[in-house]
């Protein structure tokens, strides 16, 4: 059986990645592909519990604790959902994955990037996305899209957003083959044209 594809969708809050993930899932399904949509934190099952703590807990959370919770969620997700699906030949579209921890906990919170890389590697058991989209937006666009109702992570402020955004751009420079940066201040349709172009190449 042919091995599937593992594609991750990344970017700072309000970048529009979930909309693009849904559009791509629809497009691929219409073209006969077997697609799974999933997300971090908070895939089906135990992931939902991690999500609840990570996004809604209103007490203090230490930066290292936060990192380990995202990583624990990831380990469960890779073992129970992502790996089995890729092995069955499915296309897995995942809303956030390892690069989120690098961008948010590494570049954003200031934790050691090498250590996060190592911990990510343990959490994924070495599995790497075949392709990653980074949807890049500026702070004004993000604020407009996120609106007033913010979760724990979205409430971290404009400086934090800028660190995360620049973090993503740095990460993308280090792995240009895997990571495609897409200017996402444009319309949904324009952004999706880019996504399709990259996917068509990957599926050739
Ligand atoms: P979510 O509601 O899924 O937001 P979005 O639609 O922007 O993906 O919330 C996920 C939040 O968790 C988001 O602010 C990014 C953050 N996050 C990290 O800080 N580290 C991680 O490793 C992951 C997976 C997410």
mmCIF file with all atom_site columns, N, CA, C and O in Angstrom, residues 8-13 17 40-41 66-67 70 74 94-109 116 120 132-134 153 160 164 167-168 171 178:
data_model
loop_
_atom_site.group_PDB
_atom_site.id
_atom_site.type_symbol
_atom_site.label_atom_id
_atom_site.label_alt_id
_atom_site.label_comp_id
_atom_site.label_asym_id
_atom_site.label_entity_id
_atom_site.label_seq_id
_atom_site.pdbx_PDB_ins_code
_atom_site.Cartn_x
_atom_site.Cartn_y
_atom_site.Cartn_z
_atom_site.occupancy
_atom_site.B_iso_or_equiv
_atom_site.pdbx_formal_charge
_atom_site.auth_seq_id
_atom_site.auth_comp_id
_atom_site.auth_asym_id
_atom_site.auth_atom_id
_atom_site.pdbx_PDB_model_num
ATOM 1   N N  . UNK A 1 8   ? 1.099  19.775 7.624  1.00 0.00 ? 8   UNK A N  1
ATOM 2   C CA . UNK A 1 8   ? 0.729  20.588 8.784  1.00 0.00 ? 8   UNK A CA 1
ATOM 3   C C  . UNK A 1 8   ? 0.476  22.047 8.388  1.00 0.00 ? 8   UNK A C  1
ATOM 4   O O  . UNK A 1 8   ? 1.064  22.562 7.434  1.00 0.00 ? 8   UNK A O  1
ATOM 5   N N  . UNK A 1 9   ? -0.428 22.664 9.160  1.00 0.00 ? 9   UNK A N  1
ATOM 6   C CA . UNK A 1 9   ? -0.867 24.041 8.907  1.00 0.00 ? 9   UNK A CA 1
ATOM 7   C C  . UNK A 1 9   ? -0.459 24.883 10.102 1.00 0.00 ? 9   UNK A C  1
ATOM 8   O O  . UNK A 1 9   ? -0.894 24.617 11.227 1.00 0.00 ? 9   UNK A O  1
ATOM 9   N N  . UNK A 1 10  ? 0.374  25.885 9.845  1.00 0.00 ? 10  UNK A N  1
ATOM 10  C CA . UNK A 1 10  ? 0.945  26.658 10.946 1.00 0.00 ? 10  UNK A CA 1
ATOM 11  C C  . UNK A 1 10  ? 0.787  28.150 10.708 1.00 0.00 ? 10  UNK A C  1
ATOM 12  O O  . UNK A 1 10  ? 0.569  28.594 9.580  1.00 0.00 ? 10  UNK A O  1
ATOM 13  N N  . UNK A 1 11  ? 0.986  28.906 11.779 1.00 0.00 ? 11  UNK A N  1
ATOM 14  C CA . UNK A 1 11  ? 0.942  30.360 11.679 1.00 0.00 ? 11  UNK A CA 1
ATOM 15  C C  . UNK A 1 11  ? 0.466  30.953 12.991 1.00 0.00 ? 11  UNK A C  1
ATOM 16  O O  . UNK A 1 11  ? -0.080 30.238 13.839 1.00 0.00 ? 11  UNK A O  1
ATOM 17  N N  . UNK A 1 12  ? 0.684  32.240 13.147 1.00 0.00 ? 12  UNK A N  1
ATOM 18  C CA . UNK A 1 12  ? 0.262  32.914 14.377 1.00 0.00 ? 12  UNK A CA 1
ATOM 19  C C  . UNK A 1 12  ? -1.264 32.983 14.418 1.00 0.00 ? 12  UNK A C  1
ATOM 20  O O  . UNK A 1 12  ? -1.937 32.731 13.412 1.00 0.00 ? 12  UNK A O  1
ATOM 21  N N  . UNK A 1 13  ? -1.794 33.333 15.581 1.00 0.00 ? 13  UNK A N  1
ATOM 22  C CA . UNK A 1 13  ? -3.250 33.358 15.736 1.00 0.00 ? 13  UNK A CA 1
ATOM 23  C C  . UNK A 1 13  ? -3.894 34.316 14.723 1.00 0.00 ? 13  UNK A C  1
ATOM 24  O O  . UNK A 1 13  ? -3.357 35.377 14.434 1.00 0.00 ? 13  UNK A O  1
ATOM 25  N N  . UNK A 1 17  ? -5.436 29.726 8.927  1.00 0.00 ? 17  UNK A N  1
ATOM 26  C CA . UNK A 1 17  ? -4.993 28.376 8.511  1.00 0.00 ? 17  UNK A CA 1
ATOM 27  C C  . UNK A 1 17  ? -6.109 27.338 8.577  1.00 0.00 ? 17  UNK A C  1
ATOM 28  O O  . UNK A 1 17  ? -6.154 26.429 7.757  1.00 0.00 ? 17  UNK A O  1
ATOM 29  N N  . UNK A 1 40  ? -3.943 20.152 16.799 1.00 0.00 ? 40  UNK A N  1
ATOM 30  C CA . UNK A 1 40  ? -3.251 20.187 18.093 1.00 0.00 ? 40  UNK A CA 1
ATOM 31  C C  . UNK A 1 40  ? -3.388 21.600 18.672 1.00 0.00 ? 40  UNK A C  1
ATOM 32  O O  . UNK A 1 40  ? -3.229 22.564 17.923 1.00 0.00 ? 40  UNK A O  1
ATOM 33  N N  . UNK A 1 41  ? -3.591 21.772 19.936 1.00 0.00 ? 41  UNK A N  1
ATOM 34  C CA . UNK A 1 41  ? -3.939 20.681 20.829 1.00 0.00 ? 41  UNK A CA 1
ATOM 35  C C  . UNK A 1 41  ? -5.398 20.303 20.633 1.00 0.00 ? 41  UNK A C  1
ATOM 36  O O  . UNK A 1 41  ? -6.180 21.117 20.167 1.00 0.00 ? 41  UNK A O  1
ATOM 37  N N  . UNK A 1 66  ? 3.640  24.336 30.331 1.00 0.00 ? 66  UNK A N  1
ATOM 38  C CA . UNK A 1 66  ? 2.867  24.546 29.100 1.00 0.00 ? 66  UNK A CA 1
ATOM 39  C C  . UNK A 1 66  ? 3.475  23.732 27.957 1.00 0.00 ? 66  UNK A C  1
ATOM 40  O O  . UNK A 1 66  ? 2.774  23.036 27.223 1.00 0.00 ? 66  UNK A O  1
ATOM 41  N N  . UNK A 1 67  ? 4.813  23.790 27.835 1.00 0.00 ? 67  UNK A N  1
ATOM 42  C CA . UNK A 1 67  ? 5.479  23.057 26.756 1.00 0.00 ? 67  UNK A CA 1
ATOM 43  C C  . UNK A 1 67  ? 5.217  21.562 26.869 1.00 0.00 ? 67  UNK A C  1
ATOM 44  O O  . UNK A 1 67  ? 4.891  20.892 25.891 1.00 0.00 ? 67  UNK A O  1
ATOM 45  N N  . UNK A 1 70  ? 1.722  20.558 25.734 1.00 0.00 ? 70  UNK A N  1
ATOM 46  C CA . UNK A 1 70  ? 1.600  20.499 24.268 1.00 0.00 ? 70  UNK A CA 1
ATOM 47  C C  . UNK A 1 70  ? 2.307  19.249 23.724 1.00 0.00 ? 70  UNK A C  1
ATOM 48  O O  . UNK A 1 70  ? 1.821  18.589 22.804 1.00 0.00 ? 70  UNK A O  1
ATOM 49  N N  . UNK A 1 74  ? 0.873  15.949 21.832 1.00 0.00 ? 74  UNK A N  1
ATOM 50  C CA . UNK A 1 74  ? 1.436  15.562 20.521 1.00 0.00 ? 74  UNK A CA 1
ATOM 51  C C  . UNK A 1 74  ? 1.800  14.080 20.475 1.00 0.00 ? 74  UNK A C  1
ATOM 52  O O  . UNK A 1 74  ? 1.532  13.401 19.488 1.00 0.00 ? 74  UNK A O  1
ATOM 53  N N  . UNK A 1 94  ? -3.156 18.441 9.415  1.00 0.00 ? 94  UNK A N  1
ATOM 54  C CA . UNK A 1 94  ? -3.100 18.699 10.850 1.00 0.00 ? 94  UNK A CA 1
ATOM 55  C C  . UNK A 1 94  ? -2.934 20.193 11.148 1.00 0.00 ? 94  UNK A C  1
ATOM 56  O O  . UNK A 1 94  ? -2.000 20.831 10.679 1.00 0.00 ? 94  UNK A O  1
ATOM 57  N N  . UNK A 1 95  ? -3.901 20.717 11.920 1.00 0.00 ? 95  UNK A N  1
ATOM 58  C CA . UNK A 1 95  ? -3.913 22.119 12.307 1.00 0.00 ? 95  UNK A CA 1
ATOM 59  C C  . UNK A 1 95  ? -2.954 22.279 13.487 1.00 0.00 ? 95  UNK A C  1
ATOM 60  O O  . UNK A 1 95  ? -3.286 21.874 14.605 1.00 0.00 ? 95  UNK A O  1
ATOM 61  N N  . UNK A 1 96  ? -1.770 22.795 13.228 1.00 0.00 ? 96  UNK A N  1
ATOM 62  C CA . UNK A 1 96  ? -0.669 22.974 14.196 1.00 0.00 ? 96  UNK A CA 1
ATOM 63  C C  . UNK A 1 96  ? 0.010  21.652 14.550 1.00 0.00 ? 96  UNK A C  1
ATOM 64  O O  . UNK A 1 96  ? -0.626 20.617 14.674 1.00 0.00 ? 96  UNK A O  1
ATOM 65  N N  . UNK A 1 97  ? 1.341  21.754 14.742 1.00 0.00 ? 97  UNK A N  1
ATOM 66  C CA . UNK A 1 97  ? 2.123  20.573 15.158 1.00 0.00 ? 97  UNK A CA 1
ATOM 67  C C  . UNK A 1 97  ? 3.449  21.079 15.734 1.00 0.00 ? 97  UNK A C  1
ATOM 68  O O  . UNK A 1 97  ? 3.462  22.121 16.399 1.00 0.00 ? 97  UNK A O  1
ATOM 69  N N  . UNK A 1 98  ? 4.551  20.396 15.463 1.00 0.00 ? 98  UNK A N  1
ATOM 70  C CA . UNK A 1 98  ? 5.841  20.714 16.103 1.00 0.00 ? 98  UNK A CA 1
ATOM 71  C C  . UNK A 1 98  ? 6.283  22.175 15.956 1.00 0.00 ? 98  UNK A C  1
ATOM 72  O O  . UNK A 1 98  ? 6.856  22.738 16.892 1.00 0.00 ? 98  UNK A O  1
ATOM 73  N N  . UNK A 1 99  ? 6.052  22.769 14.799 1.00 0.00 ? 99  UNK A N  1
ATOM 74  C CA . UNK A 1 99  ? 6.520  24.147 14.589 1.00 0.00 ? 99  UNK A CA 1
ATOM 75  C C  . UNK A 1 99  ? 5.793  25.137 15.498 1.00 0.00 ? 99  UNK A C  1
ATOM 76  O O  . UNK A 1 99  ? 6.337  26.203 15.798 1.00 0.00 ? 99  UNK A O  1
ATOM 77  N N  . UNK A 1 100 ? 4.577  24.784 15.945 1.00 0.00 ? 100 UNK A N  1
ATOM 78  C CA . UNK A 1 100 ? 3.881  25.666 16.895 1.00 0.00 ? 100 UNK A CA 1
ATOM 79  C C  . UNK A 1 100 ? 4.660  25.736 18.203 1.00 0.00 ? 100 UNK A C  1
ATOM 80  O O  . UNK A 1 100 ? 4.758  26.806 18.811 1.00 0.00 ? 100 UNK A O  1
ATOM 81  N N  . UNK A 1 101 ? 5.172  24.608 18.656 1.00 0.00 ? 101 UNK A N  1
ATOM 82  C CA . UNK A 1 101 ? 5.915  24.617 19.929 1.00 0.00 ? 101 UNK A CA 1
ATOM 83  C C  . UNK A 1 101 ? 7.211  25.410 19.779 1.00 0.00 ? 101 UNK A C  1
ATOM 84  O O  . UNK A 1 101 ? 7.605  26.157 20.672 1.00 0.00 ? 101 UNK A O  1
ATOM 85  N N  . UNK A 1 102 ? 7.856  25.257 18.627 1.00 0.00 ? 102 UNK A N  1
ATOM 86  C CA . UNK A 1 102 ? 9.077  26.047 18.387 1.00 0.00 ? 102 UNK A CA 1
ATOM 87  C C  . UNK A 1 102 ? 8.748  27.538 18.348 1.00 0.00 ? 102 UNK A C  1
ATOM 88  O O  . UNK A 1 102 ? 9.422  28.355 18.978 1.00 0.00 ? 102 UNK A O  1
ATOM 89  N N  . UNK A 1 103 ? 7.694  27.890 17.620 1.00 0.00 ? 103 UNK A N  1
ATOM 90  C CA . UNK A 1 103 ? 7.359  29.311 17.453 1.00 0.00 ? 103 UNK A CA 1
ATOM 91  C C  . UNK A 1 103 ? 6.815  29.920 18.749 1.00 0.00 ? 103 UNK A C  1
ATOM 92  O O  . UNK A 1 103 ? 7.236  31.008 19.145 1.00 0.00 ? 103 UNK A O  1
ATOM 93  N N  . UNK A 1 104 ? 5.897  29.223 19.416 1.00 0.00 ? 104 UNK A N  1
ATOM 94  C CA . UNK A 1 104 ? 5.233  29.814 20.600 1.00 0.00 ? 104 UNK A CA 1
ATOM 95  C C  . UNK A 1 104 ? 6.060  29.657 21.877 1.00 0.00 ? 104 UNK A C  1
ATOM 96  O O  . UNK A 1 104 ? 6.268  30.618 22.602 1.00 0.00 ? 104 UNK A O  1
ATOM 97  N N  . UNK A 1 105 ? 6.478  28.412 22.180 1.00 0.00 ? 105 UNK A N  1
ATOM 98  C CA . UNK A 1 105 ? 7.204  28.219 23.433 1.00 0.00 ? 105 UNK A CA 1
ATOM 99  C C  . UNK A 1 105 ? 8.688  28.595 23.264 1.00 0.00 ? 105 UNK A C  1
ATOM 100 O O  . UNK A 1 105 ? 9.312  29.088 24.187 1.00 0.00 ? 105 UNK A O  1
ATOM 101 N N  . UNK A 1 106 ? 9.235  28.367 22.065 1.00 0.00 ? 106 UNK A N  1
ATOM 102 C CA . UNK A 1 106 ? 10.631 28.713 21.806 1.00 0.00 ? 106 UNK A CA 1
ATOM 103 C C  . UNK A 1 106 ? 10.782 30.206 21.545 1.00 0.00 ? 106 UNK A C  1
ATOM 104 O O  . UNK A 1 106 ? 11.200 30.964 22.414 1.00 0.00 ? 106 UNK A O  1
ATOM 105 N N  . UNK A 1 107 ? 10.410 30.647 20.375 1.00 0.00 ? 107 UNK A N  1
ATOM 106 C CA . UNK A 1 107 ? 10.581 32.067 20.024 1.00 0.00 ? 107 UNK A CA 1
ATOM 107 C C  . UNK A 1 107 ? 9.686  32.973 20.873 1.00 0.00 ? 107 UNK A C  1
ATOM 108 O O  . UNK A 1 107 ? 10.099 34.049 21.284 1.00 0.00 ? 107 UNK A O  1
ATOM 109 N N  . UNK A 1 108 ? 8.459  32.537 21.163 1.00 0.00 ? 108 UNK A N  1
ATOM 110 C CA . UNK A 1 108 ? 7.523  33.382 21.915 1.00 0.00 ? 108 UNK A CA 1
ATOM 111 C C  . UNK A 1 108 ? 7.876  33.468 23.389 1.00 0.00 ? 108 UNK A C  1
ATOM 112 O O  . UNK A 1 108 ? 8.139  34.543 23.915 1.00 0.00 ? 108 UNK A O  1
ATOM 113 N N  . UNK A 1 109 ? 7.903  32.337 24.058 1.00 0.00 ? 109 UNK A N  1
ATOM 114 C CA . UNK A 1 109 ? 8.169  32.330 25.509 1.00 0.00 ? 109 UNK A CA 1
ATOM 115 C C  . UNK A 1 109 ? 9.661  32.400 25.824 1.00 0.00 ? 109 UNK A C  1
ATOM 116 O O  . UNK A 1 109 ? 10.052 32.580 26.971 1.00 0.00 ? 109 UNK A O  1
ATOM 117 N N  . UNK A 1 116 ? 13.770 22.289 22.634 1.00 0.00 ? 116 UNK A N  1
ATOM 118 C CA . UNK A 1 116 ? 12.421 22.050 22.087 1.00 0.00 ? 116 UNK A CA 1
ATOM 119 C C  . UNK A 1 116 ? 12.490 21.123 20.877 1.00 0.00 ? 116 UNK A C  1
ATOM 120 O O  . UNK A 1 116 ? 11.672 20.215 20.725 1.00 0.00 ? 116 UNK A O  1
ATOM 121 N N  . UNK A 1 120 ? 10.482 17.780 20.804 1.00 0.00 ? 120 UNK A N  1
ATOM 122 C CA . UNK A 1 120 ? 9.545  17.540 19.690 1.00 0.00 ? 120 UNK A CA 1
ATOM 123 C C  . UNK A 1 120 ? 9.831  16.192 19.044 1.00 0.00 ? 120 UNK A C  1
ATOM 124 O O  . UNK A 1 120 ? 8.922  15.431 18.715 1.00 0.00 ? 120 UNK A O  1
ATOM 125 N N  . UNK A 1 132 ? 4.710  21.572 5.172  1.00 0.00 ? 132 UNK A N  1
ATOM 126 C CA . UNK A 1 132 ? 4.139  22.470 6.181  1.00 0.00 ? 132 UNK A CA 1
ATOM 127 C C  . UNK A 1 132 ? 3.851  23.817 5.536  1.00 0.00 ? 132 UNK A C  1
ATOM 128 O O  . UNK A 1 132 ? 4.706  24.363 4.833  1.00 0.00 ? 132 UNK A O  1
ATOM 129 N N  . UNK A 1 133 ? 2.651  24.317 5.775  1.00 0.00 ? 133 UNK A N  1
ATOM 130 C CA . UNK A 1 133 ? 2.332  25.676 5.331  1.00 0.00 ? 133 UNK A CA 1
ATOM 131 C C  . UNK A 1 133 ? 2.429  26.613 6.526  1.00 0.00 ? 133 UNK A C  1
ATOM 132 O O  . UNK A 1 133 ? 1.875  26.323 7.583  1.00 0.00 ? 133 UNK A O  1
ATOM 133 N N  . UNK A 1 134 ? 3.116  27.723 6.344  1.00 0.00 ? 134 UNK A N  1
ATOM 134 C CA . UNK A 1 134 ? 3.078  28.788 7.345  1.00 0.00 ? 134 UNK A CA 1
ATOM 135 C C  . UNK A 1 134 ? 2.287  29.942 6.732  1.00 0.00 ? 134 UNK A C  1
ATOM 136 O O  . UNK A 1 134 ? 2.693  30.526 5.724  1.00 0.00 ? 134 UNK A O  1
ATOM 137 N N  . UNK A 1 153 ? -3.959 31.664 25.167 1.00 0.00 ? 153 UNK A N  1
ATOM 138 C CA . UNK A 1 153 ? -2.790 31.925 24.334 1.00 0.00 ? 153 UNK A CA 1
ATOM 139 C C  . UNK A 1 153 ? -2.949 33.226 23.537 1.00 0.00 ? 153 UNK A C  1
ATOM 140 O O  . UNK A 1 153 ? -2.002 33.983 23.361 1.00 0.00 ? 153 UNK A O  1
ATOM 141 N N  . UNK A 1 160 ? 4.224  39.394 21.997 1.00 0.00 ? 160 UNK A N  1
ATOM 142 C CA . UNK A 1 160 ? 4.291  37.936 21.890 1.00 0.00 ? 160 UNK A CA 1
ATOM 143 C C  . UNK A 1 160 ? 3.949  37.503 20.464 1.00 0.00 ? 160 UNK A C  1
ATOM 144 O O  . UNK A 1 160 ? 4.648  36.684 19.865 1.00 0.00 ? 160 UNK A O  1
ATOM 145 N N  . UNK A 1 164 ? 6.300  35.378 17.842 1.00 0.00 ? 164 UNK A N  1
ATOM 146 C CA . UNK A 1 164 ? 5.834  34.115 17.237 1.00 0.00 ? 164 UNK A CA 1
ATOM 147 C C  . UNK A 1 164 ? 5.905  34.208 15.711 1.00 0.00 ? 164 UNK A C  1
ATOM 148 O O  . UNK A 1 164 ? 6.429  33.321 15.035 1.00 0.00 ? 164 UNK A O  1
ATOM 149 N N  . UNK A 1 167 ? 9.360  34.141 14.597 1.00 0.00 ? 167 UNK A N  1
ATOM 150 C CA . UNK A 1 167 ? 9.850  32.780 14.835 1.00 0.00 ? 167 UNK A CA 1
ATOM 151 C C  . UNK A 1 167 ? 9.510  31.863 13.672 1.00 0.00 ? 167 UNK A C  1
ATOM 152 O O  . UNK A 1 167 ? 10.368 31.148 13.139 1.00 0.00 ? 167 UNK A O  1
ATOM 153 N N  . UNK A 1 168 ? 8.259  31.915 13.250 1.00 0.00 ? 168 UNK A N  1
ATOM 154 C CA . UNK A 1 168 ? 7.842  31.084 12.107 1.00 0.00 ? 168 UNK A CA 1
ATOM 155 C C  . UNK A 1 168 ? 8.690  31.388 10.865 1.00 0.00 ? 168 UNK A C  1
ATOM 156 O O  . UNK A 1 168 ? 9.082  30.484 10.129 1.00 0.00 ? 168 UNK A O  1
ATOM 157 N N  . UNK A 1 171 ? 12.060 29.774 11.260 1.00 0.00 ? 171 UNK A N  1
ATOM 158 C CA . UNK A 1 171 ? 11.980 28.308 11.116 1.00 0.00 ? 171 UNK A CA 1
ATOM 159 C C  . UNK A 1 171 ? 11.870 27.953 9.625  1.00 0.00 ? 171 UNK A C  1
ATOM 160 O O  . UNK A 1 171 ? 12.498 27.017 9.138  1.00 0.00 ? 171 UNK A O  1
ATOM 161 N N  . UNK A 1 178 ? 10.643 21.827 3.156  1.00 0.00 ? 178 UNK A N  1
ATOM 162 C CA . UNK A 1 178 ? 9.413  21.365 3.811  1.00 0.00 ? 178 UNK A CA 1
ATOM 163 C C  . UNK A 1 178 ? 8.408  22.502 4.008  1.00 0.00 ? 178 UNK A C  1
ATOM 164 O O  . UNK A 1 178 ? 7.203  22.318 3.837  1.00 0.00 ? 178 UNK A O  1
#
